Structure formats: structure tokens, C-alpha cells
Amino acid sequence: MNAVGMDKRAGFSILIELLGTFLGTSFIEGRTLYIFIALSVITFLLIIIIGRMDPGTLSRRNSNYYNSVLFKDYTYRVIQDNKAIAGRSFEKKGVQLHSEVFCKTCGIFRPSGTSHCRECNQCIAVMDHHCVWLSNCIGEVNYPYFMNLLSIECLRGLILVVYRCMQPFPEFTFTQKSICFYITLLWSFMLTAFISALFGYFMWLNLKGYTSRAYCKPKKVQCKD
């Protein structure tokens, strides 16, 4: 996917957020309205921050730093496949404890959890997924911000649904008042259900100790000598 396509999707996500905010402010009142607006502002800021933040890009330099910290007492041997570097195996006293795949594009050995993103064309530390709606990868650095964004979105959606359901339901007719009420109610339910399911999915992965990429992608067979 090219950068223009990703920017369009990121812009579309902001447009959806604006629409949800506009619908919410059309019927929420009192102190709840101020809370909803504050949450909306935080949401927009997080979208911009996550989209612009380095998710944990690994260069040759900081890849070596990772390895020097994690495996300073280990020795390693290079694994080859048809005389080409395929990875390396860390050993201690002759026992293999860890192995890494070599990224030919970036020219680095990828630490555990690191994946190469085709859209960004970079290796990302603890990569979870590439979010086209935020136009950025979700990795080691911006993952907490991403989870905060989902949690705030769930709270905003809950406010929309609860506040709308607390109001008297008008008779379903083709009047402007009736149509607006049921459109906003349906929108609130759909938005909240989708975001809540997404948030629940990532929370479940956290409890299991997986990234979404590691959970969804079949495990590759390790290279042998």
C-alpha cells in the first residue's frame, strides 16, 4: 500500500471520529457533554500522536544494542540457507537458547517479537500489526497509546449508548426527530460494539502474552544448518 492510500484511510478514520463527536454533541447535555468533548479531544490527539510516533523502528545500530543487552554472556553461530545468511542461534555452553531470523531488506538480525512491515519497509520491535486507519505500525513504543485510544473510544461509545437509551423513545415515524433519534441510536450501538470487541480482543491477547501478528500468523519452521 502506498503512502497516499494510507493517508486517505487515516483521514477517513478522523472523519468518522468527527461524525461521532458531532452526533454525540447533538443530544448529550449538561456535565456529560463536557466529559464527552474532553474525551473526544483526547481521542483526536492520540490519533495524531500514534500516527506520527516511531513505533519502535530497528536500525542496525539499535538492533545490536538489543542483542548486547539481552545476550551479552552468550555466543552465537550464524545459520545459513544455500550459503545465504538466514539467521543466528544464541548458545550458552553448547545449548541453544534463542534464535533470530535475518532480515535481508534491513540487513539486521531481528530480535524476538520483531517483524518486518511491508507497508513501512522497516523492522519494528515487538510489532503487533500495521494499522491502516492510523497510517502507522503498532509496536513496542506506541502500543500503550493504542490501547489507551481503544479504552477511551469504548468510554465515549458507552456514554453515547447510555445517554441515548435514557431518553424517551419516540414513536417510529418518518419525521425528522424520529429518524435522527434512531440513526444516532443505531450508530452508537454499532460504534460501541465494534470498538468494545476490538478492545476485548487486544486485552485477551495481552493476557495470553501474544501480539496479534504472532497469534494470527502461522509459525515459521526454523532454519536448519
mmCIF file of C-alpha atoms in Angstrom:
data_model
loop_
_atom_site.group_PDB
_atom_site.id
_atom_site.type_symbol
_atom_site.label_atom_id
_atom_site.label_comp_id
_atom_site.label_asym_id
_atom_site.label_seq_id
_atom_site.Cartn_x
_atom_site.Cartn_y
_atom_site.Cartn_z
ATOM 1 C CA MET A 1 0.000 0.000 0.000
ATOM 2 C CA ASN A 2 1.362 3.416 -0.911
ATOM 3 C CA ALA A 3 1.595 6.412 1.401
ATOM 4 C CA VAL A 4 -1.269 8.219 -0.330
ATOM 5 C CA GLY A 5 -3.621 5.291 0.267
ATOM 6 C CA MET A 6 -2.656 5.095 3.917
ATOM 7 C CA ASP A 7 -3.124 8.849 4.394
ATOM 8 C CA LYS A 8 -6.602 8.596 2.892
ATOM 9 C CA ARG A 9 -7.575 5.873 5.340
ATOM 10 C CA ALA A 10 -6.120 7.816 8.255
ATOM 11 C CA GLY A 11 -8.140 10.824 7.119
ATOM 12 C CA PHE A 12 -11.236 8.642 6.874
ATOM 13 C CA SER A 13 -10.803 7.481 10.482
ATOM 14 C CA ILE A 14 -10.619 11.113 11.613
ATOM 15 C CA LEU A 15 -13.758 11.847 9.591
ATOM 16 C CA ILE A 16 -15.584 9.011 11.365
ATOM 17 C CA GLU A 17 -14.447 10.408 14.707
ATOM 18 C CA LEU A 18 -15.726 13.858 13.767
ATOM 19 C CA LEU A 19 -19.069 12.395 12.751
ATOM 20 C CA GLY A 20 -19.373 10.513 16.046
ATOM 21 C CA THR A 21 -18.465 13.630 18.001
ATOM 22 C CA PHE A 22 -20.988 15.726 16.082
ATOM 23 C CA LEU A 23 -23.762 13.189 16.673
ATOM 24 C CA GLY A 24 -22.908 12.976 20.357
ATOM 25 C CA THR A 25 -22.931 16.725 20.907
ATOM 26 C CA SER A 26 -26.318 16.945 19.175
ATOM 27 C CA PHE A 27 -28.141 15.221 22.049
ATOM 28 C CA ILE A 28 -25.798 14.973 25.064
ATOM 29 C CA GLU A 29 -26.321 17.730 27.610
ATOM 30 C CA GLY A 30 -25.013 19.018 30.933
ATOM 31 C CA ARG A 31 -21.758 17.887 32.507
ATOM 32 C CA THR A 32 -21.788 14.724 30.431
ATOM 33 C CA LEU A 33 -21.362 16.873 27.332
ATOM 34 C CA TYR A 34 -18.150 18.411 28.699
ATOM 35 C CA ILE A 35 -16.813 14.963 29.586
ATOM 36 C CA PHE A 36 -17.677 13.696 26.112
ATOM 37 C CA ILE A 37 -15.976 16.661 24.419
ATOM 38 C CA ALA A 38 -12.860 16.226 26.595
ATOM 39 C CA LEU A 39 -12.668 12.540 25.679
ATOM 40 C CA SER A 40 -13.126 13.436 22.013
ATOM 41 C CA VAL A 41 -10.235 15.913 22.151
ATOM 42 C CA ILE A 42 -8.007 13.277 23.785
ATOM 43 C CA THR A 43 -9.057 10.817 21.079
ATOM 44 C CA PHE A 44 -8.039 13.174 18.270
ATOM 45 C CA LEU A 45 -4.709 13.898 19.964
ATOM 46 C CA LEU A 46 -3.985 10.184 20.372
ATOM 47 C CA ILE A 47 -4.810 9.517 16.718
ATOM 48 C CA ILE A 48 -2.323 12.193 15.657
ATOM 49 C CA ILE A 49 0.341 11.081 18.160
ATOM 50 C CA ILE A 50 0.101 7.388 17.275
ATOM 51 C CA GLY A 51 0.132 8.159 13.560
ATOM 52 C CA ARG A 52 3.281 10.281 13.851
ATOM 53 C CA MET A 53 5.134 8.322 16.529
ATOM 54 C CA ASP A 54 8.012 5.966 15.798
ATOM 55 C CA PRO A 55 6.529 2.573 16.764
ATOM 56 C CA GLY A 56 9.945 1.095 17.532
ATOM 57 C CA THR A 57 11.855 1.018 14.265
ATOM 58 C CA LEU A 58 15.015 -1.065 14.454
ATOM 59 C CA SER A 59 18.121 0.023 12.624
ATOM 60 C CA ARG A 60 21.371 -1.918 12.504
ATOM 61 C CA ARG A 61 22.616 0.146 15.425
ATOM 62 C CA ASN A 62 19.830 -0.369 17.954
ATOM 63 C CA SER A 63 19.399 -3.998 16.874
ATOM 64 C CA ASN A 64 22.956 -4.653 18.036
ATOM 65 C CA TYR A 65 22.166 -2.781 21.247
ATOM 66 C CA TYR A 66 19.233 -5.104 21.908
ATOM 67 C CA ASN A 67 21.427 -8.138 21.455
ATOM 68 C CA SER A 68 24.331 -6.808 23.523
ATOM 69 C CA VAL A 69 21.962 -6.243 26.447
ATOM 70 C CA LEU A 70 19.941 -9.440 26.190
ATOM 71 C CA PHE A 71 22.649 -11.888 25.158
ATOM 72 C CA LYS A 72 25.942 -10.409 26.365
ATOM 73 C CA ASP A 73 27.008 -13.690 28.006
ATOM 74 C CA TYR A 74 26.003 -15.850 25.050
ATOM 75 C CA THR A 75 27.800 -16.981 21.938
ATOM 76 C CA TYR A 76 26.031 -17.347 18.628
ATOM 77 C CA ARG A 77 26.509 -19.122 15.349
ATOM 78 C CA VAL A 78 25.188 -17.999 12.008
ATOM 79 C CA ILE A 79 22.568 -20.183 10.318
ATOM 80 C CA GLN A 80 22.852 -20.375 6.547
ATOM 81 C CA ASP A 81 20.429 -21.425 3.847
ATOM 82 C CA ASN A 82 22.020 -22.092 0.437
ATOM 83 C CA LYS A 83 25.112 -20.131 1.540
ATOM 84 C CA ALA A 84 22.951 -17.105 2.384
ATOM 85 C CA ILE A 85 22.531 -15.833 5.938
ATOM 86 C CA ALA A 86 19.161 -16.997 7.259
ATOM 87 C CA GLY A 87 19.536 -16.272 10.965
ATOM 88 C CA ARG A 88 21.628 -16.967 14.016
ATOM 89 C CA SER A 89 21.398 -19.142 17.073
ATOM 90 C CA PHE A 90 22.392 -17.956 20.541
ATOM 91 C CA GLU A 91 24.011 -20.631 22.655
ATOM 92 C CA LYS A 92 25.366 -20.978 26.150
ATOM 93 C CA LYS A 93 27.579 -23.936 26.997
ATOM 94 C CA GLY A 94 26.525 -25.638 23.780
ATOM 95 C CA VAL A 95 22.784 -25.358 24.476
ATOM 96 C CA GLN A 96 20.631 -23.347 22.061
ATOM 97 C CA LEU A 97 18.553 -20.825 23.976
ATOM 98 C CA HIS A 98 17.395 -18.388 21.339
ATOM 99 C CA SER A 99 17.357 -17.936 17.573
ATOM 100 C CA GLU A 100 16.825 -14.936 15.324
ATOM 101 C CA VAL A 101 15.844 -14.520 11.686
ATOM 102 C CA PHE A 102 17.984 -12.365 9.419
ATOM 103 C CA CYS A 103 16.125 -9.583 7.593
ATOM 104 C CA LYS A 104 17.657 -9.223 4.139
ATOM 105 C CA THR A 105 15.885 -5.918 3.499
ATOM 106 C CA CYS A 106 17.102 -4.151 6.646
ATOM 107 C CA GLY A 107 20.318 -6.151 6.962
ATOM 108 C CA ILE A 108 19.804 -6.948 10.649
ATOM 109 C CA PHE A 109 19.135 -9.946 12.844
ATOM 110 C CA ARG A 110 15.635 -9.452 14.185
ATOM 111 C CA PRO A 111 15.251 -9.791 17.977
ATOM 112 C CA SER A 112 12.370 -11.871 19.308
ATOM 113 C CA GLY A 113 8.995 -10.299 18.515
ATOM 114 C CA THR A 114 10.429 -8.081 15.800
ATOM 115 C CA SER A 115 8.809 -8.236 12.370
ATOM 116 C CA HIS A 116 9.381 -6.527 9.056
ATOM 117 C CA CYS A 117 6.474 -4.346 7.960
ATOM 118 C CA ARG A 118 5.944 -4.364 4.207
ATOM 119 C CA GLU A 119 3.954 -1.125 4.274
ATOM 120 C CA CYS A 120 6.615 0.787 6.234
ATOM 121 C CA ASN A 121 9.506 -1.273 4.805
ATOM 122 C CA GLN A 122 11.148 -1.339 8.243
ATOM 123 C CA CYS A 123 11.691 -3.800 11.065
ATOM 124 C CA ILE A 124 9.515 -2.939 14.070
ATOM 125 C CA ALA A 125 10.329 -4.074 17.613
ATOM 126 C CA VAL A 126 7.522 -6.143 19.187
ATOM 127 C CA MET A 127 5.324 -5.425 16.184
ATOM 128 C CA ASP A 128 1.638 -6.043 16.789
ATOM 129 C CA HIS A 129 0.160 -5.007 13.445
ATOM 130 C CA HIS A 130 0.149 -2.267 10.854
ATOM 131 C CA CYS A 131 -2.915 -0.107 11.409
ATOM 132 C CA VAL A 132 -4.004 1.408 8.099
ATOM 133 C CA TRP A 133 -6.588 3.556 9.901
ATOM 134 C CA LEU A 134 -3.803 5.258 11.869
ATOM 135 C CA SER A 135 -1.326 5.088 8.982
ATOM 136 C CA ASN A 136 1.365 3.572 11.185
ATOM 137 C CA CYS A 137 2.609 0.354 12.718
ATOM 138 C CA ILE A 138 1.635 -0.534 16.261
ATOM 139 C CA GLY A 139 4.776 -1.693 18.010
ATOM 140 C CA GLU A 140 6.734 -1.615 21.238
ATOM 141 C CA VAL A 141 6.711 2.173 21.642
ATOM 142 C CA ASN A 142 3.189 3.225 20.651
ATOM 143 C CA TYR A 143 1.259 0.114 21.723
ATOM 144 C CA PRO A 144 0.306 1.615 25.144
ATOM 145 C CA TYR A 145 -1.033 4.707 23.358
ATOM 146 C CA PHE A 146 -3.034 2.462 21.037
ATOM 147 C CA MET A 147 -4.633 0.637 23.975
ATOM 148 C CA ASN A 148 -5.425 3.963 25.647
ATOM 149 C CA LEU A 149 -7.097 5.082 22.432
ATOM 150 C CA LEU A 150 -9.296 1.978 22.341
ATOM 151 C CA SER A 151 -10.246 2.307 26.010
ATOM 152 C CA ILE A 152 -11.249 5.959 25.577
ATOM 153 C CA GLU A 153 -13.206 5.069 22.449
ATOM 154 C CA CYS A 154 -15.092 2.431 24.453
ATOM 155 C CA LEU A 155 -15.901 5.002 27.126
ATOM 156 C CA ARG A 156 -17.118 7.509 24.533
ATOM 157 C CA GLY A 157 -19.294 4.869 22.936
ATOM 158 C CA LEU A 158 -20.711 3.846 26.300
ATOM 159 C CA ILE A 159 -21.652 7.453 27.028
ATOM 160 C CA LEU A 160 -23.410 7.692 23.663
ATOM 161 C CA VAL A 161 -25.410 4.493 24.168
ATOM 162 C CA VAL A 162 -26.366 5.058 27.813
ATOM 163 C CA TYR A 163 -27.334 8.691 27.315
ATOM 164 C CA ARG A 164 -29.401 7.884 24.236
ATOM 165 C CA CYS A 165 -31.176 4.970 25.914
ATOM 166 C CA MET A 166 -32.044 7.126 28.926
ATOM 167 C CA GLN A 167 -34.075 9.431 26.710
ATOM 168 C CA PRO A 168 -37.715 8.623 25.881
ATOM 169 C CA PHE A 169 -38.050 6.632 22.675
ATOM 170 C CA PRO A 170 -40.229 8.481 20.151
ATOM 171 C CA GLU A 171 -42.732 6.658 18.003
ATOM 172 C CA PHE A 172 -41.060 5.395 14.851
ATOM 173 C CA THR A 173 -42.278 7.675 12.081
ATOM 174 C CA PHE A 174 -40.699 9.370 9.097
ATOM 175 C CA THR A 175 -40.367 12.658 10.915
ATOM 176 C CA GLN A 176 -37.006 14.357 11.314
ATOM 177 C CA LYS A 177 -36.979 13.907 15.094
ATOM 178 C CA SER A 178 -37.740 10.188 14.926
ATOM 179 C CA ILE A 179 -35.256 9.495 12.131
ATOM 180 C CA CYS A 180 -32.448 11.404 13.869
ATOM 181 C CA PHE A 181 -33.095 9.606 17.147
ATOM 182 C CA TYR A 182 -32.933 6.102 15.718
ATOM 183 C CA ILE A 183 -29.990 6.871 13.421
ATOM 184 C CA THR A 184 -27.921 8.153 16.343
ATOM 185 C CA LEU A 185 -29.025 5.194 18.478
ATOM 186 C CA LEU A 186 -28.031 2.696 15.782
ATOM 187 C CA TRP A 187 -24.738 4.493 15.157
ATOM 188 C CA SER A 188 -23.932 4.497 18.871
ATOM 189 C CA PHE A 189 -24.625 0.780 19.236
ATOM 190 C CA MET A 190 -22.616 -0.173 16.144
ATOM 191 C CA LEU A 191 -19.638 2.001 17.056
ATOM 192 C CA THR A 192 -19.555 0.860 20.675
ATOM 193 C CA ALA A 193 -19.968 -2.823 19.798
ATOM 194 C CA PHE A 194 -17.148 -2.718 17.242
ATOM 195 C CA ILE A 195 -14.668 -0.806 19.421
ATOM 196 C CA SER A 196 -15.506 -2.891 22.500
ATOM 197 C CA ALA A 197 -14.955 -6.122 20.569
ATOM 198 C CA LEU A 198 -11.633 -4.801 19.280
ATOM 199 C CA PHE A 199 -10.542 -3.681 22.739
ATOM 200 C CA GLY A 200 -11.582 -7.021 24.234
ATOM 201 C CA TYR A 201 -9.610 -8.873 21.565
ATOM 202 C CA PHE A 202 -6.396 -6.978 22.303
ATOM 203 C CA MET A 203 -6.895 -7.345 26.056
ATOM 204 C CA TRP A 204 -7.305 -11.099 25.583
ATOM 205 C CA LEU A 205 -4.092 -11.208 23.547
ATOM 206 C CA ASN A 206 -2.311 -9.296 26.318
ATOM 207 C CA LEU A 207 -3.439 -11.806 28.918
ATOM 208 C CA LYS A 208 -2.252 -14.644 26.675
ATOM 209 C CA GLY A 209 1.080 -12.914 26.053
ATOM 210 C CA TYR A 210 0.610 -12.656 22.286
ATOM 211 C CA THR A 211 0.817 -9.897 19.744
ATOM 212 C CA SER A 212 -1.920 -10.042 17.127
ATOM 213 C CA ARG A 213 0.706 -10.750 14.459
ATOM 214 C CA ALA A 214 2.194 -13.658 16.399
ATOM 215 C CA TYR A 215 -1.256 -15.070 17.153
ATOM 216 C CA CYS A 216 -2.663 -14.828 13.632
ATOM 217 C CA LYS A 217 0.426 -15.679 11.607
ATOM 218 C CA PRO A 218 1.412 -19.363 11.379
ATOM 219 C CA LYS A 219 4.726 -20.136 12.988
ATOM 220 C CA LYS A 220 7.574 -20.486 10.528
ATOM 221 C CA VAL A 221 9.784 -23.525 10.582
ATOM 222 C CA GLN A 222 13.182 -22.567 11.914
ATOM 223 C CA CYS A 223 16.084 -22.780 9.509
ATOM 224 C CA LYS A 224 18.462 -25.650 9.974
ATOM 225 C CA ASP A 225 22.120 -25.960 9.163
#
